Coordinates of N, CA and C in Angstrom, one line a residue:
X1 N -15.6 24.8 -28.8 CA -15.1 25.5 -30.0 C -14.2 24.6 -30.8
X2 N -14.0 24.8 -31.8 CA -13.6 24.0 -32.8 C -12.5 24.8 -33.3
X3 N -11.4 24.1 -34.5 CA -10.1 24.8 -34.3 C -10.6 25.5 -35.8
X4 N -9.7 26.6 -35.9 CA -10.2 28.1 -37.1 C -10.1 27.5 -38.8
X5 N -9.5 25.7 -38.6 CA -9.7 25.3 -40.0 C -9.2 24.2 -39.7
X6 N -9.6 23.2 -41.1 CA -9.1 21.8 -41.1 C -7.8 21.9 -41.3
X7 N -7.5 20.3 -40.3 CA -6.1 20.1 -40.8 C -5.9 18.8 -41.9
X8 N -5.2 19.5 -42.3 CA -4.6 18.9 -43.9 C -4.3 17.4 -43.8
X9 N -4.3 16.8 -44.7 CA -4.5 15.5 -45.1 C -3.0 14.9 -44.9
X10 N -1.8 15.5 -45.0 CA -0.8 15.2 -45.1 C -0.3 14.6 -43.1
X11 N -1.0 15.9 -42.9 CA -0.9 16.3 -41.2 C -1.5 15.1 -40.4
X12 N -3.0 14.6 -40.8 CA -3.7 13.8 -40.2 C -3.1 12.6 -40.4
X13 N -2.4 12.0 -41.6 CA -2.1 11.0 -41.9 C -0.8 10.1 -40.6
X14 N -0.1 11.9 -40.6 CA 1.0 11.3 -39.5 C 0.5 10.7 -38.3
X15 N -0.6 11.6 -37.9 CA -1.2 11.8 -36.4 C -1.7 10.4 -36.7
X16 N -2.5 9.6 -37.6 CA -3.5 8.9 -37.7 C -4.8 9.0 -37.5
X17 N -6.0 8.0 -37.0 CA -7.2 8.2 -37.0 C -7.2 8.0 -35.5
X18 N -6.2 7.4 -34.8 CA -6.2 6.9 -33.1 C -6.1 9.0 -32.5
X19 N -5.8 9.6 -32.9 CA -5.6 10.7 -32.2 C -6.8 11.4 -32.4
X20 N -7.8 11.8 -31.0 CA -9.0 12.0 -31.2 C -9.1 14.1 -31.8
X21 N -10.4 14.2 -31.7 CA -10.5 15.7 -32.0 C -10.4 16.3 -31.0
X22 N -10.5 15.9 -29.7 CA -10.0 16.5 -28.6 C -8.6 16.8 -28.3
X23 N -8.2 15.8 -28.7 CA -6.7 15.9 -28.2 C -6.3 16.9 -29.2
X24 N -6.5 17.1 -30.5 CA -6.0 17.9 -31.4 C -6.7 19.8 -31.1
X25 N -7.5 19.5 -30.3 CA -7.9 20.8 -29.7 C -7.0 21.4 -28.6
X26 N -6.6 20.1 -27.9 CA -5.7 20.4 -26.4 C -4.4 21.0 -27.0
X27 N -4.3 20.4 -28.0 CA -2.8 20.8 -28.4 C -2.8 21.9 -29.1
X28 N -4.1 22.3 -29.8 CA -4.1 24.1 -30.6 C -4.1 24.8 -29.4
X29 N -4.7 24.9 -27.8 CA -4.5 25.5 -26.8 C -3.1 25.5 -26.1
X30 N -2.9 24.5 -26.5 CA -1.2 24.4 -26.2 C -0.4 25.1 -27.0
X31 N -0.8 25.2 -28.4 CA -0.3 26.1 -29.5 C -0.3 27.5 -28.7
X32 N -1.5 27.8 -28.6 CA -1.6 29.4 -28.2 C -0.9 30.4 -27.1
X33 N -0.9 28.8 -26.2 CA -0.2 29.6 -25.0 C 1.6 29.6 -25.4
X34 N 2.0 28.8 -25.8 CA 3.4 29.2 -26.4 C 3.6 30.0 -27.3
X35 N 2.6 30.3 -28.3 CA 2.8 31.4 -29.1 C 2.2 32.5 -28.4
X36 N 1.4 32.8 -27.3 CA 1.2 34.0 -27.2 C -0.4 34.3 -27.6
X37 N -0.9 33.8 -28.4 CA -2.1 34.2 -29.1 C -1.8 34.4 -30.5
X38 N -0.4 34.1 -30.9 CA 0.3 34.4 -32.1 C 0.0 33.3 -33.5
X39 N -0.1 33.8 -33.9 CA 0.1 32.7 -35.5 C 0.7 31.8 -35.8
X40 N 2.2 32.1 -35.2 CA 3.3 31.2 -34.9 C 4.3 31.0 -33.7
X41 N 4.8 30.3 -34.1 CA 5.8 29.9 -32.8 C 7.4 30.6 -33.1
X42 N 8.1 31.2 -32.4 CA 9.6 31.3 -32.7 C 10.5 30.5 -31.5
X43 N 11.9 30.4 -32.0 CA 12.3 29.6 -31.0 C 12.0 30.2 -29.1
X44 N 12.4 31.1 -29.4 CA 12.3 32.6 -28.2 C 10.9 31.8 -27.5
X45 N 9.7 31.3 -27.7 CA 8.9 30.9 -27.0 C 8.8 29.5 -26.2
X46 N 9.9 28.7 -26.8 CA 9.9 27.7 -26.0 C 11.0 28.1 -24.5
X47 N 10.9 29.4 -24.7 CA 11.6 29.6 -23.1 C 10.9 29.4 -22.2
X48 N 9.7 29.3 -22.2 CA 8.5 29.6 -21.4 C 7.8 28.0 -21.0
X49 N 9.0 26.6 -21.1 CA 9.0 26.0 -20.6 C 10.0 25.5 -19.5
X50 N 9.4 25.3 -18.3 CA 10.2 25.1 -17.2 C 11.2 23.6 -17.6
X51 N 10.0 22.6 -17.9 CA 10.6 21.7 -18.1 C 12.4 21.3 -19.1
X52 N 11.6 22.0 -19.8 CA 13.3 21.9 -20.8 C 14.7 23.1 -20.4
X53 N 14.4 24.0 -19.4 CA 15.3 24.5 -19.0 C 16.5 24.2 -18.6
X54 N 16.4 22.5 -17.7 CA 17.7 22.6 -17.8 C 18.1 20.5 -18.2
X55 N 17.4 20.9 -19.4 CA 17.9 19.4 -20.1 C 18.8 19.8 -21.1
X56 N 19.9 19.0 -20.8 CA 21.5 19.4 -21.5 C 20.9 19.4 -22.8
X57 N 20.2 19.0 -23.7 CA 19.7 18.8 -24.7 C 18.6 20.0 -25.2
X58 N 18.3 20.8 -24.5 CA 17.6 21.6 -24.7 C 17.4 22.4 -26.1
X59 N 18.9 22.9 -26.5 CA 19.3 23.2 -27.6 C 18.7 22.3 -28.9
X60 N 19.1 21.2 -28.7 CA 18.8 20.6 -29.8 C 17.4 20.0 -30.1
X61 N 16.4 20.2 -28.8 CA 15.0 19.6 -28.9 C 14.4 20.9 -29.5
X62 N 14.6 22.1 -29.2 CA 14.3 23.3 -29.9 C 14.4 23.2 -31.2
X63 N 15.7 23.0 -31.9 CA 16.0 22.9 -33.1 C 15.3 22.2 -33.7
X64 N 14.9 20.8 -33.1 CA 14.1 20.0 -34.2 C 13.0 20.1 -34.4
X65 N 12.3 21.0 -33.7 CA 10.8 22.2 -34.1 C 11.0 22.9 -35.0
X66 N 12.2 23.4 -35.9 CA 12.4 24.0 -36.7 C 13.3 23.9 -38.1
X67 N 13.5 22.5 -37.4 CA 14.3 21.6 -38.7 C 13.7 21.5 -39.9
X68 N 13.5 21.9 -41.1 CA 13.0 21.8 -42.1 C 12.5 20.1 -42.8
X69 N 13.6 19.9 -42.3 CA 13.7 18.1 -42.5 C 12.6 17.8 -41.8
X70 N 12.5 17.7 -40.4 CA 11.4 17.3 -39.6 C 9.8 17.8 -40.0
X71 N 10.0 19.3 -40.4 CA 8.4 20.0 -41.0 C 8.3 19.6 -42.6
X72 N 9.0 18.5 -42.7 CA 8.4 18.1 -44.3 C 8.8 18.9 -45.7
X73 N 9.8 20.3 -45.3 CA 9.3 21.5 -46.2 C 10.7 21.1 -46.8
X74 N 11.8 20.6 -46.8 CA 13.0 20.8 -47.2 C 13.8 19.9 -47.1
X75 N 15.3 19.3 -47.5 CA 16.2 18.4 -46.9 C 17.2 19.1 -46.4
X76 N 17.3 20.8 -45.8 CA 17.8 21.1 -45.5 C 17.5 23.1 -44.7
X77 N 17.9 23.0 -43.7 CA 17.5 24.5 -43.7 C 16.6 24.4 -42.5
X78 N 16.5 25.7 -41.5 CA 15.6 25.7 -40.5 C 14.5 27.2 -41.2
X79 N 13.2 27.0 -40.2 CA 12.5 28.1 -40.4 C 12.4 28.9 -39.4
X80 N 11.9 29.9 -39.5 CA 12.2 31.0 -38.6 C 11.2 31.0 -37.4
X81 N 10.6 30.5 -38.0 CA 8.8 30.1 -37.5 C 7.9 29.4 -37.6
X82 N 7.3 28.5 -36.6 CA 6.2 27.6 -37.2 C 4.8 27.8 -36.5
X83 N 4.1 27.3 -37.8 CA 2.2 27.5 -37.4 C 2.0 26.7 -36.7
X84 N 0.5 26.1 -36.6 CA 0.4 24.6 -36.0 C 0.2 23.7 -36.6
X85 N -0.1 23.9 -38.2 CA 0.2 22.4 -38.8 C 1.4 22.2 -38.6
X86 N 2.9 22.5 -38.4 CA 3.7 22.5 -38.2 C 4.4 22.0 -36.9
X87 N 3.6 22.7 -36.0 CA 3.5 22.1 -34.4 C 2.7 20.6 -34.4
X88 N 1.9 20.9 -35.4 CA 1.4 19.4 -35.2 C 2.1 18.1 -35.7
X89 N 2.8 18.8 -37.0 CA 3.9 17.7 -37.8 C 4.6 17.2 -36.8
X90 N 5.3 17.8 -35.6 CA 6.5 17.8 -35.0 C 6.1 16.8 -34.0
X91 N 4.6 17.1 -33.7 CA 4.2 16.5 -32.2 C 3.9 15.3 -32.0
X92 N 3.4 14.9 -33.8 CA 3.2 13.5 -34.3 C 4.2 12.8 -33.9
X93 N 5.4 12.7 -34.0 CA 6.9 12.2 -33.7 C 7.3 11.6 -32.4
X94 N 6.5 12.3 -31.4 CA 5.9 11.8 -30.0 C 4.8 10.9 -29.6
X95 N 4.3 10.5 -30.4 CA 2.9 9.7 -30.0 C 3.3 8.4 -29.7
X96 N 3.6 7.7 -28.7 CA 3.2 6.5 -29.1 C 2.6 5.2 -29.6
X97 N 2.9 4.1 -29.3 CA 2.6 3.4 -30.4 C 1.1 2.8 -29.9
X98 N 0.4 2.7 -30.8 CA -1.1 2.1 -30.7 C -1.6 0.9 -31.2
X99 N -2.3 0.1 -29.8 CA -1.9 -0.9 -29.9 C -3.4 -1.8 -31.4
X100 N -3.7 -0.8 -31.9 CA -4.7 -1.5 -33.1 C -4.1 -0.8 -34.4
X101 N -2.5 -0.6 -34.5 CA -1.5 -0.1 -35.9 C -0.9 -1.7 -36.3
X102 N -1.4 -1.9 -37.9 CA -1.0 -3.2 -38.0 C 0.8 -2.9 -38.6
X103 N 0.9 -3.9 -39.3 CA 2.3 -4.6 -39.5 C 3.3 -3.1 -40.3
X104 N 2.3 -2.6 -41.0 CA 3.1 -1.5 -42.1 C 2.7 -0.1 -41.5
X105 N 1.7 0.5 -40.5 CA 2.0 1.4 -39.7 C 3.0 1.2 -38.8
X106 N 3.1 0.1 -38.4 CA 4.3 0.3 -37.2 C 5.6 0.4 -38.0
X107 N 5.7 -0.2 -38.9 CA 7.0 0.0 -39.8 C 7.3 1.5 -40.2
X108 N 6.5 2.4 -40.3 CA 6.4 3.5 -40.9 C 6.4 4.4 -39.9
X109 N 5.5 4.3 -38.8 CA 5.9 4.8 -37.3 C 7.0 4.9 -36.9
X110 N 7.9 3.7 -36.8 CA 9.2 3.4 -36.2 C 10.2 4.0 -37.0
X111 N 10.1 3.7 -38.0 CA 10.7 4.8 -39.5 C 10.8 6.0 -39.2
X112 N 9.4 6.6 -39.3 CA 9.6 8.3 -38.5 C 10.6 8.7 -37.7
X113 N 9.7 8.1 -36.4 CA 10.6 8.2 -35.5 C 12.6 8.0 -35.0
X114 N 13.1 7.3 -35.9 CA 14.0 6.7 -36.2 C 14.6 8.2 -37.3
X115 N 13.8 8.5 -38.2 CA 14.7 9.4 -39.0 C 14.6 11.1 -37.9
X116 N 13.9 11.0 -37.3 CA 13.5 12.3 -36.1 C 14.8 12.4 -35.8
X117 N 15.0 11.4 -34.8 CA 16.4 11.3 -34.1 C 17.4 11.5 -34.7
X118 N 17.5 10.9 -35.7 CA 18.9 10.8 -37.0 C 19.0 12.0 -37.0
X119 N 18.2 13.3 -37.3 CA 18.3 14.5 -37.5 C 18.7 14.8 -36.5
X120 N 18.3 15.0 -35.5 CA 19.1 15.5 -34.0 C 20.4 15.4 -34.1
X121 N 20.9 13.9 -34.6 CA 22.5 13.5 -34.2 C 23.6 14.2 -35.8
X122 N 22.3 14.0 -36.5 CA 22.9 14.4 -38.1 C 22.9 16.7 -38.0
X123 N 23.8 16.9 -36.8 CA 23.7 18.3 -36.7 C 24.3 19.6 -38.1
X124 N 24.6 18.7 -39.2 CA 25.1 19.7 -40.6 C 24.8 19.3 -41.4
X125 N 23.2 18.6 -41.2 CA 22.2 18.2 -41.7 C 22.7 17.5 -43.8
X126 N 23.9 16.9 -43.5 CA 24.6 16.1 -44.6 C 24.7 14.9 -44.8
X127 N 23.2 14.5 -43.9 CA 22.9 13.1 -44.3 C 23.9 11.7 -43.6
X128 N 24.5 12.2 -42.8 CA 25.5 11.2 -42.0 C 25.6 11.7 -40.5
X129 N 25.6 10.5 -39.8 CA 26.4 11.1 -38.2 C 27.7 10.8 -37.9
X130 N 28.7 11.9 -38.1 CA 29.8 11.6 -37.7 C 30.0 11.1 -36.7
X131 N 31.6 10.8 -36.0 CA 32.0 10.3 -35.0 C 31.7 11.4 -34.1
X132 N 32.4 13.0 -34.5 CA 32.8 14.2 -33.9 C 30.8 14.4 -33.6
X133 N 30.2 14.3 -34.6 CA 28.5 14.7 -34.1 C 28.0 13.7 -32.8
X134 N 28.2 12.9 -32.7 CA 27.6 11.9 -31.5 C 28.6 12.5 -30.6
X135 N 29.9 12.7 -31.1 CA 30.8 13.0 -29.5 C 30.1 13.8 -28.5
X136 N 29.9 15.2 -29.6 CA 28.6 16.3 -29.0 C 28.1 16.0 -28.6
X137 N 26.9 15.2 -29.0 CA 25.9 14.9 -28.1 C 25.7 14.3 -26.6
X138 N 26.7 12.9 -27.0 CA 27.4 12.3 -25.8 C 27.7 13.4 -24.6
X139 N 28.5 14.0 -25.0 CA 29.1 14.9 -23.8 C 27.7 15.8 -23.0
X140 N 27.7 16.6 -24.5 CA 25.7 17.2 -23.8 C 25.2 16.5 -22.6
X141 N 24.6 15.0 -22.8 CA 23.8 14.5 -22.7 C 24.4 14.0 -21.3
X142 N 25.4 13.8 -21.2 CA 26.1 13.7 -19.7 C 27.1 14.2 -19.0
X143 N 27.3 16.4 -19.7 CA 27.6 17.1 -19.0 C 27.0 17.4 -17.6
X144 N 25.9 16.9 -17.4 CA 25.0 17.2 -15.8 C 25.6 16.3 -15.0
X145 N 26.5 15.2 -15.2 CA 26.9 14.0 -14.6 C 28.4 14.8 -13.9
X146 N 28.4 15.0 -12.4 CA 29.9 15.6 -12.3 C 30.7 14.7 -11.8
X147 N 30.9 13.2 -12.0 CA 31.3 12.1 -11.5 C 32.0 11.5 -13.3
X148 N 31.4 12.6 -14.3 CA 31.7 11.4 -15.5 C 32.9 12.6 -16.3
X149 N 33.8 12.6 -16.7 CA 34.7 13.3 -17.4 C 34.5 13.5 -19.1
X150 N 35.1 14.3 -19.2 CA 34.7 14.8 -20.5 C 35.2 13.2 -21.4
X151 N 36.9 12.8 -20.9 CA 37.4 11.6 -21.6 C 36.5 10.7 -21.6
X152 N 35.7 10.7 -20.4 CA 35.1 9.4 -20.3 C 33.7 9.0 -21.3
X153 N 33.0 10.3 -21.0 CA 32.3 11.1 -22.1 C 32.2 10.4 -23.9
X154 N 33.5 10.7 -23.9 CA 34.1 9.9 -25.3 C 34.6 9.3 -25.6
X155 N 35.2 8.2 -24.6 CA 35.3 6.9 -24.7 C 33.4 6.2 -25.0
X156 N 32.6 6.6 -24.2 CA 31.3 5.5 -24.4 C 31.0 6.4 -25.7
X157 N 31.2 7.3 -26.2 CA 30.4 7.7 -27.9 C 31.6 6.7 -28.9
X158 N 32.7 6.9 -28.7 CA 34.0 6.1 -29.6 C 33.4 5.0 -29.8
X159 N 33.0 4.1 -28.3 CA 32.6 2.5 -28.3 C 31.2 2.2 -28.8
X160 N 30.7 3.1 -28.4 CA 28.9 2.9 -29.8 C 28.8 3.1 -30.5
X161 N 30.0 4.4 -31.3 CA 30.2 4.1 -32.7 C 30.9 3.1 -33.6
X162 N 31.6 2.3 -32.6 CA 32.5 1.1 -32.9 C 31.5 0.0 -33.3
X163 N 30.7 -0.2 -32.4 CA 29.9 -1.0 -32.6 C 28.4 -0.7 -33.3
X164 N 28.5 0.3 -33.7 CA 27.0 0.4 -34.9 C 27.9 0.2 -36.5
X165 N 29.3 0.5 -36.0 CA 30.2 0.3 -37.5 C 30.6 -1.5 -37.7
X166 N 30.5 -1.8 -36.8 CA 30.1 -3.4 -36.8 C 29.3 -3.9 -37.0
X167 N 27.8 -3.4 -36.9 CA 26.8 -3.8 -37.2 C 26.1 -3.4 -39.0
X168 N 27.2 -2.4 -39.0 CA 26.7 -1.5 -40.2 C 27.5 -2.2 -41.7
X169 N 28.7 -2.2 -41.3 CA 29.7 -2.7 -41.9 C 30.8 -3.6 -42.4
X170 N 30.2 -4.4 -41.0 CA 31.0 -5.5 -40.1 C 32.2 -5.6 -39.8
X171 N 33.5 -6.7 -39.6 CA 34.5 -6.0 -39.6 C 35.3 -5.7 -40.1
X172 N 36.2 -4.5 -39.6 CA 36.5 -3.5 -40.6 C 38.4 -3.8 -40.0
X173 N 38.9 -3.5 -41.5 CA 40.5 -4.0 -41.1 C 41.0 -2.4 -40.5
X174 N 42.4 -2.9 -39.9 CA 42.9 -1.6 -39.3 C 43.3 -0.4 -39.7
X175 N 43.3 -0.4 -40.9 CA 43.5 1.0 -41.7 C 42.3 1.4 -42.1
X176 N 41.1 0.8 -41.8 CA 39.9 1.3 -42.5 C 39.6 2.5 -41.2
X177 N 38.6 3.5 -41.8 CA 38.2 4.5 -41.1 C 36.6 4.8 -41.3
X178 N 35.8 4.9 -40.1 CA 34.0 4.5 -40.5 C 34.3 6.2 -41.0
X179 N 33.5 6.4 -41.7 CA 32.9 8.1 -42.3 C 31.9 8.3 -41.2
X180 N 30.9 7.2 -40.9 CA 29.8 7.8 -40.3 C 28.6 6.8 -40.6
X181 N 27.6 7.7 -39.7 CA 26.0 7.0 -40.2 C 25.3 7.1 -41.1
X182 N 25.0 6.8 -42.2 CA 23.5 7.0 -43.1 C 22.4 6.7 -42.6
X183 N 20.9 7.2 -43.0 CA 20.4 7.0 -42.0 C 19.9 5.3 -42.7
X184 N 20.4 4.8 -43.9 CA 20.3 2.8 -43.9 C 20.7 2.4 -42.4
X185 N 22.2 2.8 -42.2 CA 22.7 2.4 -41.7 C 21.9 2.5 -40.0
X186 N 21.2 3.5 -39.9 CA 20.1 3.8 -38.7 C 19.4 2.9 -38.4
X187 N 18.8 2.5 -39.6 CA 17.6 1.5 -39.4 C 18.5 0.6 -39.1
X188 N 19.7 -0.3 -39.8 CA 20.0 -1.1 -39.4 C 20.5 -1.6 -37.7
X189 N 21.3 -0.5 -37.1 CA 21.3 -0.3 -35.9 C 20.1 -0.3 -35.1
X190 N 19.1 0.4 -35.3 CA 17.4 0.1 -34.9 C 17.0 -1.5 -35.0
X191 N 17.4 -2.2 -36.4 CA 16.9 -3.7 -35.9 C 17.4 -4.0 -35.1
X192 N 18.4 -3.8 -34.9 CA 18.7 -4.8 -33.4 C 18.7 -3.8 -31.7
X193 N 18.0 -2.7 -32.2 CA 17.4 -2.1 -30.9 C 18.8 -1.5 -30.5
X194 N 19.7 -0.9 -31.1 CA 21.0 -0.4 -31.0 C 20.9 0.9 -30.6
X195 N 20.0 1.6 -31.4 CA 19.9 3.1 -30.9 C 19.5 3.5 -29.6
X196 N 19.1 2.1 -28.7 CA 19.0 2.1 -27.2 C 20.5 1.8 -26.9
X197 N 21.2 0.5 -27.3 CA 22.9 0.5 -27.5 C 23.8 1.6 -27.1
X198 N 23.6 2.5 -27.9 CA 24.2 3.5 -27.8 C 24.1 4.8 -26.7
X199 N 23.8 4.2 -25.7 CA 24.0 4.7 -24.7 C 22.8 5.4 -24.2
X200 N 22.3 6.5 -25.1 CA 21.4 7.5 -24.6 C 20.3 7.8 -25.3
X201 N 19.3 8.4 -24.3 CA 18.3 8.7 -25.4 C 18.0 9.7 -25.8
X202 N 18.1 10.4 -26.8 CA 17.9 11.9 -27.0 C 16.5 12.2 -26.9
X203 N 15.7 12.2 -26.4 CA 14.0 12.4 -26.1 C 13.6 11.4 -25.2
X204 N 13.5 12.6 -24.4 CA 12.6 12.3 -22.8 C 11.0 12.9 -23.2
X205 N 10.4 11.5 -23.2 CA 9.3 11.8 -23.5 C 8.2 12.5 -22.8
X206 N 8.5 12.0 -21.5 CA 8.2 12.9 -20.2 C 8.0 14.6 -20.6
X207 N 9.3 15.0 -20.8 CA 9.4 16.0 -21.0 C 9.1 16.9 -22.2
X208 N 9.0 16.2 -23.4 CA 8.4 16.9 -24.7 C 6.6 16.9 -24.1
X209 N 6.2 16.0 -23.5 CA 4.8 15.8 -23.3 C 4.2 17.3 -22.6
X210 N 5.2 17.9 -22.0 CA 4.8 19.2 -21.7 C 4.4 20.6 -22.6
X211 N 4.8 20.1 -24.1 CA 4.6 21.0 -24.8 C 3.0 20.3 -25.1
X212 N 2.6 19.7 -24.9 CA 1.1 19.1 -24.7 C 0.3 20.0 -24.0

């Protein structure tokens, strides 16, 4: 059986031509069982994954199913609800890289991917990541750790911000104060593989692969 309509040109482009019709079938069955047999998705249905239950991050991998930024529709704003072009936009973001994408897909790939994340850390969606937004996450991300302290927590977010502000802006005299990330300043941190730098990874790919 085949899926109840084409997917749109904008949709396919993300996915590319490496993502077969099969796999875009597996994933409309994937659609269904999370929605229910429903039209769409609400956050309320990603409960019904075991896997993300108890990733400190859970909260915020939810959210970015519904980030407006990420579904293309807005620069700001979540939706209440998503279809599966929607589901599909999101899932694009997960694919890895294919090894017949020449010089300007992978640029554009890595781009995506790279602004995906930005959004996660960029949580008041104002186009920067503060110091106080990565603290959050930091701590999140290694609240499950009962050997690591909240201070300590924030000392490794303080010192990765130190150093993407070094990389971003080079150095800075002692009265200066970083504002934050743009996402330039993202990419820039990305060339030199910094957003691995920075401690953590906000997407376990393992674990999004379950919404597969």
């Amino acid at each position: 059986p085949g899926l109840p309509w084409p997917i749109p040109a904008p949709v396919t482009s993300l996915l590319s031509l490496a993502v077969t019709s099969e796999q875009i079938e597996h994933l409309h069955r994937r659609f269904k069982q999370l929605s229910q047999d429903q039209l769409t998705i609400r956050k309320e249905n990603f409960d019904s994954i075991p896997d993300l239950e108890f990733n400190p991050i859970r909260g915020k991998i939810v959210h970015a199913f519904f980030d407006k930024r990420n579904l293309r529709q807005a620069s700001d704003g979540l939706a209440d609800e998503i279809n599966f072009e929607d589901f599909l936009t999101i899932m694009s973001y997960f694919r890895p890289i294919e090894m017949n994408m020449d010089e300007e897909q992978l640029d554009r790939f890595r781009k995506e991917k790279l602004k995906f994340l930005f959004h996660m850390y960029d949580s008041d969606h104002d186009g920067k990541i503060t110091l106080q937004e990565y603290r959050n996450v930091v701590e999140e991300l290694l609240s499950g750790n009962p050997h690591l302290e909240k201070e300590s927590a924030r000392s490794i977010a303080d010192g990765a911000m130190m150093e993407a502000a070094s990389i971003c802006v080079g150095q800075m005299g002692p009265d200066q104060v970083y504002e934050g990330i743009t996402f330039e300043d993202f990419l820039k941190v990305g060339d030199v593989s910094a957003h691995t730098k920075m401690h953590v990874r906000f997407l376990n790919v393992d674990t999004i692969a379950h919404c597969y």
